[in-house]
């Protein structure tokens, strides 16, 4: 079999596959969305032979002690998920974080490019989720999931309203995200302020919604992180289909039914969101 070089290494292959999966879903118009993966020691060693002389350190405007010295695979700013497979070295790359935990430098890829403009948000979310999961969390994903975005025009922008609407629109939801979802009011994307606001939500939730913009999900691997985004977006789509009929809702999943699901599946539902 032909040697695929760095593209044959599992973490890079999985990263690229997830980008194409997101593209196939229609969540990544133009350069919309971004993906980062915090590499394991064995990932770094497998990729190291492909590293070049590192670029300059670049400050991020955010800082995290628990990410000092880590390596991330990241999509590039202004790069299209659609092109990840045909132009990977321009569309994504690997960055190293400095000992102060406040700057990155490119060690592979991102040719004539730099990490996603949302790297500060990804970075702060990684920091919070790494701490919240004892190091298990490795993936942060941002997509422009259509039905989720549309809901931010008609539902009150509260964690409770969104969590309840999503839980009640598909029976699997309370099992997949029993803590609910966080909602961030509309903010200017790409900076430290939205990064800090989102990471505050990620202390409690695996997923956060950006009003009129998109969705952030987190997880230990690509399957679970993509699956979470897929589940949330699917549920939002069902909710829309129900609203679009204009019919009165005759039945839904009751709060007691939600409690029964939680009991049988052994998950702890966020009681603050139940009546
Ligand atoms: P980037 O191209 O910098 O990743 O930005 C896309 C995006 O979705 C901004 O929120
Ligand atoms: Zn975006």
Short mmCIF file of C-alpha atoms and ligand atoms in Angstrom, two decimals:
data_model
loop_
_atom_site.label_atom_id
_atom_site.label_comp_id
_atom_site.label_asym_id
_atom_site.label_seq_id
_atom_site.Cartn_x
_atom_site.Cartn_y
_atom_site.Cartn_z
CA UNK A 1 0.00 0.00 0.00
CA UNK A 2 1.28 3.49 -0.83
CA UNK A 3 2.73 5.40 2.13
CA UNK A 4 0.32 8.19 2.94
CA UNK A 5 2.91 9.99 5.08
CA UNK A 6 1.43 12.14 7.83
CA UNK A 7 -2.04 11.69 6.30
CA UNK A 8 -1.92 7.98 7.16
CA UNK A 9 -1.46 8.66 10.89
CA UNK A 10 -4.69 7.88 12.73
CA UNK A 11 -5.19 11.26 14.40
CA UNK A 12 -4.66 13.19 11.13
CA UNK A 13 -6.81 10.74 9.16
CA UNK A 14 -9.61 10.96 11.75
CA UNK A 15 -9.38 14.75 11.82
CA UNK A 16 -9.72 14.98 8.03
CA UNK A 17 -12.59 12.50 7.97
CA UNK A 18 -14.51 14.57 10.51
CA UNK A 19 -14.00 17.72 8.41
CA UNK A 20 -15.44 15.96 5.36
CA UNK A 21 -18.33 14.56 7.42
CA UNK A 22 -19.18 18.11 8.53
CA UNK A 23 -18.95 19.32 4.93
CA UNK A 24 -21.30 16.51 3.81
CA UNK A 25 -23.86 17.66 6.40
CA UNK A 26 -23.89 21.18 4.93
CA UNK A 27 -22.61 22.84 8.11
CA UNK A 28 -19.51 24.43 6.55
CA UNK A 29 -20.41 26.92 3.83
CA UNK A 30 -17.34 28.78 2.52
CA UNK A 31 -14.83 28.87 5.44
CA UNK A 32 -17.54 28.36 8.08
CA UNK A 33 -16.66 26.25 11.11
CA UNK A 34 -13.41 24.96 12.59
CA UNK A 35 -12.00 21.90 14.36
CA UNK A 36 -9.19 21.32 16.87
CA UNK A 37 -7.75 18.16 18.42
CA UNK A 38 -5.42 18.02 21.46
CA UNK A 39 -2.83 15.42 20.51
CA UNK A 40 -1.79 12.47 22.67
CA UNK A 41 1.89 11.76 23.31
CA UNK A 42 1.83 8.92 20.77
CA UNK A 43 0.18 11.18 18.14
CA UNK A 44 2.93 13.76 18.57
CA UNK A 45 5.68 11.13 18.27
CA UNK A 46 4.07 9.64 15.14
CA UNK A 47 3.79 13.08 13.50
CA UNK A 48 7.14 14.49 14.69
CA UNK A 49 9.17 13.15 11.71
CA UNK A 50 7.05 15.44 9.49
CA UNK A 51 7.53 18.59 11.62
CA UNK A 52 9.54 21.45 10.10
CA UNK A 53 11.53 24.18 11.82
CA UNK A 54 8.88 25.86 13.99
CA UNK A 55 7.43 29.25 13.03
CA UNK A 56 7.36 32.32 15.27
CA UNK A 57 5.44 32.29 18.56
CA UNK A 58 2.13 34.14 18.23
CA UNK A 59 0.20 35.39 21.28
CA UNK A 60 -3.45 34.31 21.51
CA UNK A 61 -4.94 36.91 23.87
CA UNK A 62 -6.00 34.07 26.19
CA UNK A 63 -3.98 31.88 28.54
CA UNK A 64 -4.30 28.44 30.15
CA UNK A 65 -1.74 26.81 32.45
CA UNK A 66 -3.13 23.32 31.84
CA UNK A 67 -2.43 23.51 28.08
CA UNK A 68 1.23 24.64 28.28
CA UNK A 69 3.39 22.48 26.01
CA UNK A 70 0.42 20.76 24.31
CA UNK A 71 0.15 20.18 20.55
CA UNK A 72 -3.07 20.71 18.57
CA UNK A 73 -4.22 19.82 15.09
CA UNK A 74 -6.28 22.78 13.87
CA UNK A 75 -8.09 23.91 10.76
CA UNK A 76 -6.82 27.13 9.18
CA UNK A 77 -8.42 30.54 9.27
CA UNK A 78 -10.33 31.29 6.08
CA UNK A 79 -9.89 27.69 4.91
CA UNK A 80 -12.74 25.64 3.49
CA UNK A 81 -13.73 22.27 4.99
CA UNK A 82 -14.66 21.36 1.42
CA UNK A 83 -10.95 21.50 0.48
CA UNK A 84 -9.50 19.57 3.42
CA UNK A 85 -9.15 16.32 1.47
CA UNK A 86 -7.65 17.82 -1.70
CA UNK A 87 -5.44 20.45 -0.03
CA UNK A 88 -4.74 19.25 3.53
CA UNK A 89 -1.38 20.97 4.12
CA UNK A 90 -2.94 24.37 3.31
CA UNK A 91 -6.23 23.73 5.10
CA UNK A 92 -4.99 22.40 8.44
CA UNK A 93 -1.83 22.08 10.50
CA UNK A 94 -0.22 21.32 13.84
CA UNK A 95 0.64 23.99 16.42
CA UNK A 96 2.65 23.78 19.63
CA UNK A 97 1.72 25.81 22.73
CA UNK A 98 4.50 27.56 24.69
CA UNK A 99 5.42 27.00 28.34
CA UNK A 100 3.47 30.11 29.40
CA UNK A 101 0.29 28.68 27.80
CA UNK A 102 -0.40 31.92 25.92
CA UNK A 103 1.10 31.49 22.42
CA UNK A 104 1.18 29.03 19.52
CA UNK A 105 3.68 28.29 16.77
CA UNK A 106 3.20 26.20 13.63
CA UNK A 107 5.25 22.98 13.41
CA UNK A 108 3.52 21.38 10.41
CA UNK A 109 1.05 22.38 7.67
CA UNK A 110 -0.97 25.63 7.55
CA UNK A 111 1.07 26.59 4.49
CA UNK A 112 0.55 30.34 3.90
CA UNK A 113 -2.10 30.15 6.60
CA UNK A 114 -2.65 30.40 10.35
CA UNK A 115 -4.91 28.62 12.85
CA UNK A 116 -8.64 29.30 12.83
CA UNK A 117 -9.72 32.77 14.00
CA UNK A 118 -11.68 30.89 16.68
CA UNK A 119 -8.52 29.34 18.11
CA UNK A 120 -8.90 31.41 21.33
CA UNK A 121 -12.41 29.91 21.86
CA UNK A 122 -11.20 26.40 21.06
CA UNK A 123 -8.22 26.88 23.37
CA UNK A 124 -10.27 28.09 26.34
CA UNK A 125 -12.83 25.34 25.76
CA UNK A 126 -10.05 22.73 25.65
CA UNK A 127 -8.70 24.09 28.94
CA UNK A 128 -12.07 23.91 30.69
CA UNK A 129 -13.08 20.52 29.24
CA UNK A 130 -9.65 19.00 29.94
CA UNK A 131 -10.07 20.01 33.60
CA UNK A 132 -13.74 18.93 33.76
CA UNK A 133 -13.02 15.46 32.32
CA UNK A 134 -9.67 14.68 34.00
CA UNK A 135 -7.90 14.99 30.66
CA UNK A 136 -10.31 12.79 28.67
CA UNK A 137 -11.61 15.58 26.40
CA UNK A 138 -9.54 16.09 23.25
CA UNK A 139 -11.82 17.48 20.52
CA UNK A 140 -13.55 20.85 20.12
CA UNK A 141 -15.75 21.37 17.05
CA UNK A 142 -17.50 24.49 15.78
CA UNK A 143 -20.07 24.18 12.98
CA UNK A 144 -22.76 26.35 11.43
CA UNK A 145 -25.56 23.86 12.05
CA UNK A 146 -28.52 25.33 10.19
CA UNK A 147 -31.48 24.30 12.34
CA UNK A 148 -29.71 25.15 15.60
CA UNK A 149 -28.89 28.63 14.31
CA UNK A 150 -32.49 29.15 13.15
CA UNK A 151 -33.79 28.25 16.63
CA UNK A 152 -31.79 31.15 18.11
CA UNK A 153 -34.23 33.53 16.35
CA UNK A 154 -37.37 32.14 17.95
CA UNK A 155 -36.50 30.58 21.33
CA UNK A 156 -35.55 32.64 24.38
CA UNK A 157 -31.74 32.57 24.60
CA UNK A 158 -31.56 30.62 27.85
CA UNK A 159 -29.82 27.33 28.61
CA UNK A 160 -33.11 26.05 30.05
CA UNK A 161 -35.28 26.85 27.02
CA UNK A 162 -32.85 25.31 24.54
CA UNK A 163 -32.12 22.23 26.66
CA UNK A 164 -35.82 21.48 27.14
CA UNK A 165 -36.71 22.02 23.46
CA UNK A 166 -33.88 19.70 22.35
CA UNK A 167 -34.48 17.02 25.00
CA UNK A 168 -38.17 16.87 24.08
CA UNK A 169 -37.61 16.69 20.31
CA UNK A 170 -35.76 13.35 20.26
CA UNK A 171 -35.78 10.63 22.90
CA UNK A 172 -32.00 9.99 22.76
CA UNK A 173 -31.13 13.61 23.63
CA UNK A 174 -31.38 13.43 27.43
CA UNK A 175 -29.06 10.40 27.33
CA UNK A 176 -26.50 12.07 25.03
CA UNK A 177 -26.38 15.46 26.80
CA UNK A 178 -28.07 15.03 30.22
CA UNK A 179 -26.57 18.26 31.56
CA UNK A 180 -28.27 20.23 28.73
CA UNK A 181 -26.71 22.82 26.43
CA UNK A 182 -25.38 26.32 27.12
CA UNK A 183 -26.45 29.37 25.12
CA UNK A 184 -24.22 32.35 24.44
CA UNK A 185 -25.92 35.63 23.41
CA UNK A 186 -24.86 37.13 20.10
CA UNK A 187 -21.23 38.30 20.34
CA UNK A 188 -18.50 39.32 17.90
CA UNK A 189 -16.77 36.07 16.86
CA UNK A 190 -13.05 35.39 16.85
CA UNK A 191 -11.86 37.15 20.00
CA UNK A 192 -11.02 36.67 23.65
CA UNK A 193 -14.42 37.87 24.98
CA UNK A 194 -16.46 35.20 23.20
CA UNK A 195 -13.76 32.64 24.10
CA UNK A 196 -14.13 33.37 27.82
CA UNK A 197 -17.96 33.49 27.66
CA UNK A 198 -18.10 30.12 25.86
CA UNK A 199 -15.60 28.44 28.16
CA UNK A 200 -17.71 29.54 31.16
CA UNK A 201 -20.61 27.55 29.64
CA UNK A 202 -18.32 24.59 28.90
CA UNK A 203 -17.60 24.22 32.63
CA UNK A 204 -21.14 22.81 32.85
CA UNK A 205 -22.01 21.65 29.34
CA UNK A 206 -20.44 19.53 26.59
CA UNK A 207 -22.04 21.83 24.01
CA UNK A 208 -22.65 25.56 23.61
CA UNK A 209 -24.80 27.43 21.09
CA UNK A 210 -23.74 30.79 19.72
CA UNK A 211 -26.84 32.89 18.96
CA UNK A 212 -27.27 33.62 15.23
CA UNK A 213 -23.96 31.87 14.55
CA UNK A 214 -23.55 28.17 15.34
CA UNK A 215 -22.70 25.33 17.65
CA UNK A 216 -19.67 24.21 19.69
CA UNK A 217 -19.32 20.60 20.83
CA UNK A 218 -16.63 18.80 22.78
CA UNK A 219 -15.67 15.20 23.39
CA UNK A 220 -12.93 12.63 23.95
CA UNK A 221 -12.75 11.60 20.28
CA UNK A 222 -13.98 12.53 16.80
CA UNK A 223 -16.93 10.10 16.80
CA UNK A 224 -18.42 11.33 20.06
CA UNK A 225 -17.85 15.02 19.30
CA UNK A 226 -19.32 14.78 15.80
CA UNK A 227 -22.13 12.59 17.12
CA UNK A 228 -23.05 15.21 19.71
CA UNK A 229 -23.29 17.95 17.07
CA UNK A 230 -25.28 15.61 14.81
CA UNK A 231 -27.69 14.70 17.63
CA UNK A 232 -28.30 18.34 18.62
CA UNK A 233 -28.79 19.48 15.03
CA UNK A 234 -31.13 16.56 14.25
CA UNK A 235 -33.23 17.37 17.29
CA UNK A 236 -33.42 21.04 16.26
CA UNK A 237 -34.52 19.91 12.79
CA UNK A 238 -37.33 17.81 14.25
CA UNK A 239 -38.43 20.75 16.41
CA UNK A 240 -38.59 22.93 13.26
CA UNK A 241 -40.57 20.35 11.33
CA UNK A 242 -43.11 20.23 14.13
CA UNK A 243 -43.35 24.05 14.32
CA UNK A 244 -43.61 24.27 10.53
CA UNK A 245 -46.81 22.24 10.46
CA UNK A 246 -48.53 25.06 12.34
CA UNK A 247 -50.50 22.36 14.16
CA UNK A 248 -51.05 22.45 17.91
CA UNK A 249 -48.67 20.03 19.66
CA UNK A 250 -50.90 17.19 20.88
CA UNK A 251 -48.20 15.29 22.76
CA UNK A 252 -44.53 15.60 23.63
CA UNK A 253 -42.05 13.92 25.99
CA UNK A 254 -43.19 14.89 29.48
CA UNK A 255 -40.82 15.88 32.28
CA UNK A 256 -41.61 12.67 34.11
CA UNK A 257 -40.81 10.71 30.94
CA UNK A 258 -37.44 12.50 30.79
CA UNK A 259 -36.82 11.42 34.39
CA UNK A 260 -37.69 7.82 33.46
CA UNK A 261 -35.22 7.83 30.56
CA UNK A 262 -32.50 9.18 32.85
CA UNK A 263 -33.23 6.50 35.45
CA UNK A 264 -33.16 3.60 32.99
CA UNK A 265 -30.07 4.82 31.16
CA UNK A 266 -28.21 5.71 34.35
CA UNK A 267 -27.60 9.39 33.58
CA UNK A 268 -28.01 12.41 35.83
CA UNK A 269 -30.40 14.91 34.22
CA UNK A 270 -29.97 18.59 35.03
CA UNK A 271 -32.91 18.92 37.45
CA UNK A 272 -32.87 22.72 37.20
CA UNK A 273 -34.28 22.34 33.69
CA UNK A 274 -37.20 20.09 34.69
CA UNK A 275 -40.62 21.20 35.92
P1 LIG B 1 -12.21 30.57 10.39
O1 LIG B 1 -12.17 30.47 8.89
O2 LIG B 1 -11.19 31.58 10.90
O3 LIG B 1 -12.04 29.22 11.04
O4 LIG B 1 -13.61 31.16 10.82
C1 LIG B 1 -14.80 30.51 10.46
C2 LIG B 1 -15.88 30.67 11.48
O5 LIG B 1 -16.78 29.87 11.52
C3 LIG B 1 -15.82 31.80 12.42
O6 LIG B 1 -16.70 31.63 13.49
ZN1 LIG B 2 -18.39 30.29 12.93
#
